Amino acid sequence: MSALVKNGPLIVIAGIFLKTYMDDTRIKREERKEDRAIQRDSNNKLAEISEKFAVGAEKTNQELCGLNNKLEVHSSSSQTALAEIKQGVNQIQKDVTILNNKIDDIAEDMDKSA
């Protein structure tokens, strides 16, 4: 019993330290729990933003593909029209050459008959 009386203040001090340690540990656990909840919420928000960005990027990519296809069709039809125009110009040049030759022939015939 005398050891208990002799060590009583040490036991009280150890008890105070133990209670303080347990309270501090409990507070830190609660803070970590709150931090994990905040981190989970942040991760969820980040995932939502990432999903929205991915959907937006995919939609933009699809629109660009659609515009590219339209441009290719327009370019192809423009090339076809340009080829037809060149062919028509070549034909007109041939016809003009033929007409000029006929006019020259008629002019020579008129000069001979005059």
XYZ file of N, CA and C in Angstrom:
342
model
N 0.809 -1.186 0.000
C 0.000 0.000 0.000
C 0.856 1.255 0.000
N 1.985 1.140 0.692
C 2.841 2.321 0.750
C 3.386 2.658 -0.638
N 3.556 1.637 -1.496
C 4.021 1.899 -2.865
C 2.963 2.662 -3.632
N 1.710 2.348 -3.364
C 0.615 3.051 -4.029
C 0.580 4.501 -3.590
N 0.755 4.727 -2.302
C 0.740 6.092 -1.787
C 1.966 6.831 -2.296
N 3.065 6.119 -2.303
C 4.314 6.737 -2.730
C 4.260 7.082 -4.225
N 3.681 6.204 -5.048
C 3.622 6.410 -6.503
C 2.296 7.009 -6.963
N 1.445 7.362 -6.028
C 0.128 7.917 -6.362
C 0.187 9.114 -7.283
N 1.012 10.127 -6.982
C 1.084 11.280 -7.878
C 1.545 10.891 -9.283
N 2.455 9.919 -9.392
C 2.902 9.473 -10.717
C 1.766 8.792 -11.477
N 0.969 8.023 -10.748
C -0.167 7.346 -11.383
C -1.179 8.377 -11.854
N -1.424 9.406 -11.042
C -2.359 10.475 -11.440
C -1.827 11.192 -12.670
N -0.524 11.516 -12.666
C 0.079 12.212 -13.814
C 0.023 11.313 -15.050
N 0.321 10.025 -14.883
C 0.252 9.089 -16.013
C -1.179 9.001 -16.523
N -2.145 8.999 -15.607
C -3.553 8.966 -16.016
C -3.935 10.204 -16.808
N -3.454 11.362 -16.362
C -3.734 12.619 -17.084
C -3.114 12.560 -18.473
N -1.850 12.109 -18.561
C -1.194 11.985 -19.868
C -1.942 11.011 -20.766
N -2.380 9.882 -20.194
C -3.114 8.881 -20.972
C -4.424 9.450 -21.485
N -5.162 10.160 -20.625
C -6.432 10.772 -21.045
C -6.186 11.803 -22.133
N -5.157 12.635 -21.945
C -4.819 13.652 -22.946
C -4.452 12.990 -24.279
N -3.642 11.917 -24.212
C -3.241 11.193 -25.419
C -4.460 10.597 -26.118
N -5.362 9.997 -25.345
C -6.560 9.379 -25.939
C -7.469 10.436 -26.546
N -7.626 11.581 -25.870
C -8.450 12.664 -26.424
C -7.830 13.205 -27.708
N -6.517 13.401 -27.677
C -5.820 13.913 -28.853
C -5.946 12.928 -30.023
N -5.810 11.644 -29.738
C -5.945 10.616 -30.760
C -7.363 10.601 -31.330
N -8.361 10.723 -30.461
C -9.755 10.752 -30.916
C -10.001 11.966 -31.810
N -9.483 13.125 -31.403
C -9.655 14.352 -32.198
C -8.994 14.192 -33.564
N -7.794 13.626 -33.588
C -7.094 13.427 -34.861
C -7.835 12.444 -35.759
N -8.416 11.390 -35.167
C -9.221 10.447 -35.952
C -10.414 11.149 -36.576
N -11.077 12.001 -35.798
C -12.234 12.739 -36.318
C -11.811 13.691 -37.426
N -10.663 14.354 -37.235
C -10.172 15.265 -38.277
C -9.835 14.498 -39.553
N -9.197 13.333 -39.393
C -8.885 12.517 -40.573
C -10.164 12.047 -41.261
N -11.172 11.716 -40.476
C -12.456 11.293 -41.044
C -13.062 12.440 -41.846
N -13.011 13.657 -41.288
C -13.523 14.824 -42.009
C -12.698 15.083 -43.271
N -11.375 14.944 -43.137
C -10.509 15.149 -44.306
C -10.819 14.147 -45.411
N -11.049 12.890 -45.024
C -11.396 11.870 -46.028
C -12.726 12.195 -46.696
N -13.691 12.698 -45.914
C -14.990 13.071 -46.495
C -14.810 14.230 -47.479
N -14.005 15.206 -47.098
C -13.740 16.338 -47.995
C -13.021 15.845 -49.253
N -12.043 14.963 -49.079
C -11.302 14.419 -50.225
C -12.225 13.631 -51.153
N -13.128 12.831 -50.564
C -14.089 12.066 -51.362
C -14.983 13.007 -52.163
N -15.456 14.072 -51.507
C -16.313 15.052 -52.179
C -15.550 15.733 -53.321
N -14.306 16.102 -53.052
C -13.474 16.726 -54.089
C -13.248 15.779 -55.256
N -12.979 14.515 -54.947
C -12.776 13.518 -56.013
C -14.031 13.341 -56.856
N -15.194 13.329 -56.190
C -16.455 13.196 -56.928
C -16.678 14.390 -57.846
N -16.420 15.591 -57.319
C -16.582 16.797 -58.147
C -15.611 16.783 -59.316
N -14.380 16.362 -59.049
C -13.388 16.279 -60.118
C -13.800 15.260 -61.178
N -14.362 14.155 -60.739
C -14.836 13.132 -61.680
C -15.982 13.680 -62.532
N -16.896 14.425 -61.902
C -18.004 15.023 -62.656
C -17.491 16.015 -63.685
N -16.548 16.859 -63.282
C -15.983 17.845 -64.213
C -15.255 17.141 -65.348
N -14.510 16.099 -65.009
C -13.790 15.340 -66.041
C -14.765 14.703 -67.027
N -15.859 14.179 -66.512
C -16.880 13.557 -67.371
C -17.507 14.594 -68.298
N -17.834 15.765 -67.724
C -18.402 16.835 -68.549
C -17.420 17.267 -69.623
N -16.151 17.370 -69.244
C -15.134 17.749 -70.220
C -15.013 16.698 -71.317
N -15.015 15.427 -70.910
C -14.896 14.335 -71.895
C -16.083 14.341 -72.850
N -17.290 14.550 -72.305
C -18.489 14.588 -73.155
C -18.410 15.781 -74.110
N -17.984 16.933 -73.566
C -17.852 18.123 -74.411
C -16.810 17.931 -75.498
N -15.688 17.323 -75.128
C -14.632 17.083 -76.112
C -15.110 16.108 -77.184
N -15.840 15.074 -76.778
C -16.355 14.095 -77.741
C -17.361 14.753 -78.691
N -18.226 15.596 -78.126
C -19.220 16.289 -78.954
C -18.522 17.219 -79.942
N -17.516 17.947 -79.471
C -16.762 18.834 -80.354
C -16.058 18.035 -81.438
N -15.492 16.894 -81.052
C -14.808 16.047 -82.026
C -15.791 15.545 -83.090
N -16.980 15.148 -82.665
C -17.994 14.682 -83.618
C -18.411 15.814 -84.555
N -18.578 17.022 -83.993
C -18.949 18.157 -84.838
C -17.852 18.466 -85.846
N -16.596 18.384 -85.393
C -15.482 18.628 -86.307
C -15.419 17.567 -87.399
N -15.685 16.309 -87.027
C -15.711 15.244 -88.034
C -16.812 15.500 -89.056
N -17.979 15.918 -88.563
C -19.091 16.232 -89.465
C -18.731 17.368 -90.408
N -18.113 18.419 -89.859
C -17.697 19.544 -90.699
C -16.628 19.114 -91.699
N -15.724 18.257 -91.251
C -14.675 17.758 -92.151
C -15.290 16.966 -93.297
N -16.277 16.126 -92.982
C -16.953 15.353 -94.034
C -17.657 16.275 -95.020
N -18.336 17.296 -94.486
C -19.013 18.257 -95.373
C -18.002 18.973 -96.262
N -16.860 19.327 -95.655
C -15.820 20.015 -96.419
C -15.267 19.105 -97.510
N -15.083 17.827 -97.187
C -14.582 16.887 -98.195
C -15.581 16.737 -99.337
N -16.872 16.648 -98.999
C -17.902 16.535 -100.035
C -17.921 17.799 -100.886
N -17.854 18.954 -100.211
C -17.861 20.228 -100.939
C -16.618 20.341 -101.816
N -15.477 19.942 -101.270
C -14.228 20.002 -102.027
C -14.296 19.074 -103.229
N -14.837 17.875 -103.010
C -14.952 16.912 -104.100
C -15.877 17.439 -105.192
N -17.023 17.990 -104.789
C -17.952 18.513 -105.794
C -17.359 19.745 -106.479
N -16.589 20.554 -105.724
C -15.937 21.718 -106.331
C -14.897 21.273 -107.347
N -14.159 20.214 -107.019
C -13.155 19.709 -107.959
C -13.835 19.165 -109.217
N -14.963 18.486 -109.022
C -15.704 17.966 -110.169
C -16.210 19.119 -111.034
N -16.771 20.143 -110.377
C -17.280 21.301 -111.126
C -16.133 22.004 -111.848
N -14.989 22.134 -111.175
C -13.843 22.788 -111.799
C -13.364 21.984 -113.008
N -13.344 20.671 -112.903
C -12.937 19.827 -114.035
C -13.911 19.999 -115.194
N -15.214 20.066 -114.873
C -16.214 20.273 -115.934
C -16.034 21.637 -116.586
N -15.734 22.655 -115.787
C -15.518 24.001 -116.335
C -14.293 24.005 -117.246
N -13.206 23.365 -116.799
C -11.995 23.306 -117.632
C -12.283 22.590 -118.942
N -13.053 21.494 -118.851
C -13.396 20.754 -120.064
C -14.230 21.634 -120.991
N -15.174 22.393 -120.409
C -15.998 23.301 -121.224
C -15.166 24.393 -121.863
N -14.203 24.963 -121.114
C -13.324 26.004 -121.664
C -12.493 25.429 -122.808
N -11.972 24.225 -122.615
C -11.185 23.598 -123.692
C -12.043 23.401 -124.944
N -13.285 22.964 -124.743
C -14.182 22.759 -125.883
C -14.481 24.078 -126.578
N -14.687 25.150 -125.782
C -14.952 26.471 -126.378
C -13.739 26.938 -127.173
N -12.526 26.709 -126.630
C -11.317 27.106 -127.359
C -11.208 26.356 -128.685
N -11.533 25.072 -128.674
C -11.510 24.296 -129.923
C -12.542 24.848 -130.910
N -13.760 25.126 -130.400
C -14.814 25.651 -131.284
C -14.416 27.006 -131.860
N -13.805 27.863 -131.022
C -13.375 29.184 -131.502
C -12.289 29.022 -132.567
N -11.392 28.085 -132.360
C -10.339 27.841 -133.359
C -10.959 27.390 -134.677
N -11.931 26.491 -134.593
C -12.609 26.012 -135.810
C -13.336 27.164 -136.492
N -14.056 27.987 -135.699
C -14.774 29.131 -136.279
C -13.806 30.130 -136.910
N -12.690 30.388 -136.271
C -11.697 31.308 -136.850
C -11.155 30.771 -138.168
N -10.913 29.463 -138.217
C -10.438 28.858 -139.476
C -11.495 28.995 -140.572
N -12.781 28.787 -140.236
C -13.852 28.911 -141.224
C -13.984 30.355 -141.695
N -13.839 31.300 -140.707
C -13.911 32.724 -141.092
C -12.759 33.063 -142.031
N -11.569 32.544 -141.716
C -10.417 32.785 -142.594
C -10.659 32.192 -143.984
N -11.250 30.991 -144.042
C -11.550 30.354 -145.331
C -12.558 31.192 -146.112
N -13.599 31.684 -145.433
C -14.621 32.505 -146.091
C -13.988 33.801 -146.595
N -13.118 34.391 -145.756
C -12.460 35.641 -146.178
C -11.587 35.394 -147.406
N -10.885 34.279 -147.463
C -10.049 33.963 -148.629
C -10.909 33.753 -149.878
N -12.068 33.044 -149.694
C -12.969 32.831 -150.811
C -13.509 34.147 -151.334
N -13.814 35.071 -150.437
C -14.338 36.387 -150.867
C -13.261 37.172 -151.607
N -12.015 37.056 -151.117
C -10.927 37.758 -151.789
C -10.689 37.186 -153.192
N -10.830 35.885 -153.353
C -10.628 35.251 -154.635
C -11.730 35.610 -155.604
N -12.956 35.698 -155.102
C -14.074 36.006 -155.991
C -14.159 37.491 -156.299
N -13.510 38.322 -155.581
C -13.587 39.755 -155.825
C -12.670 40.248 -156.863
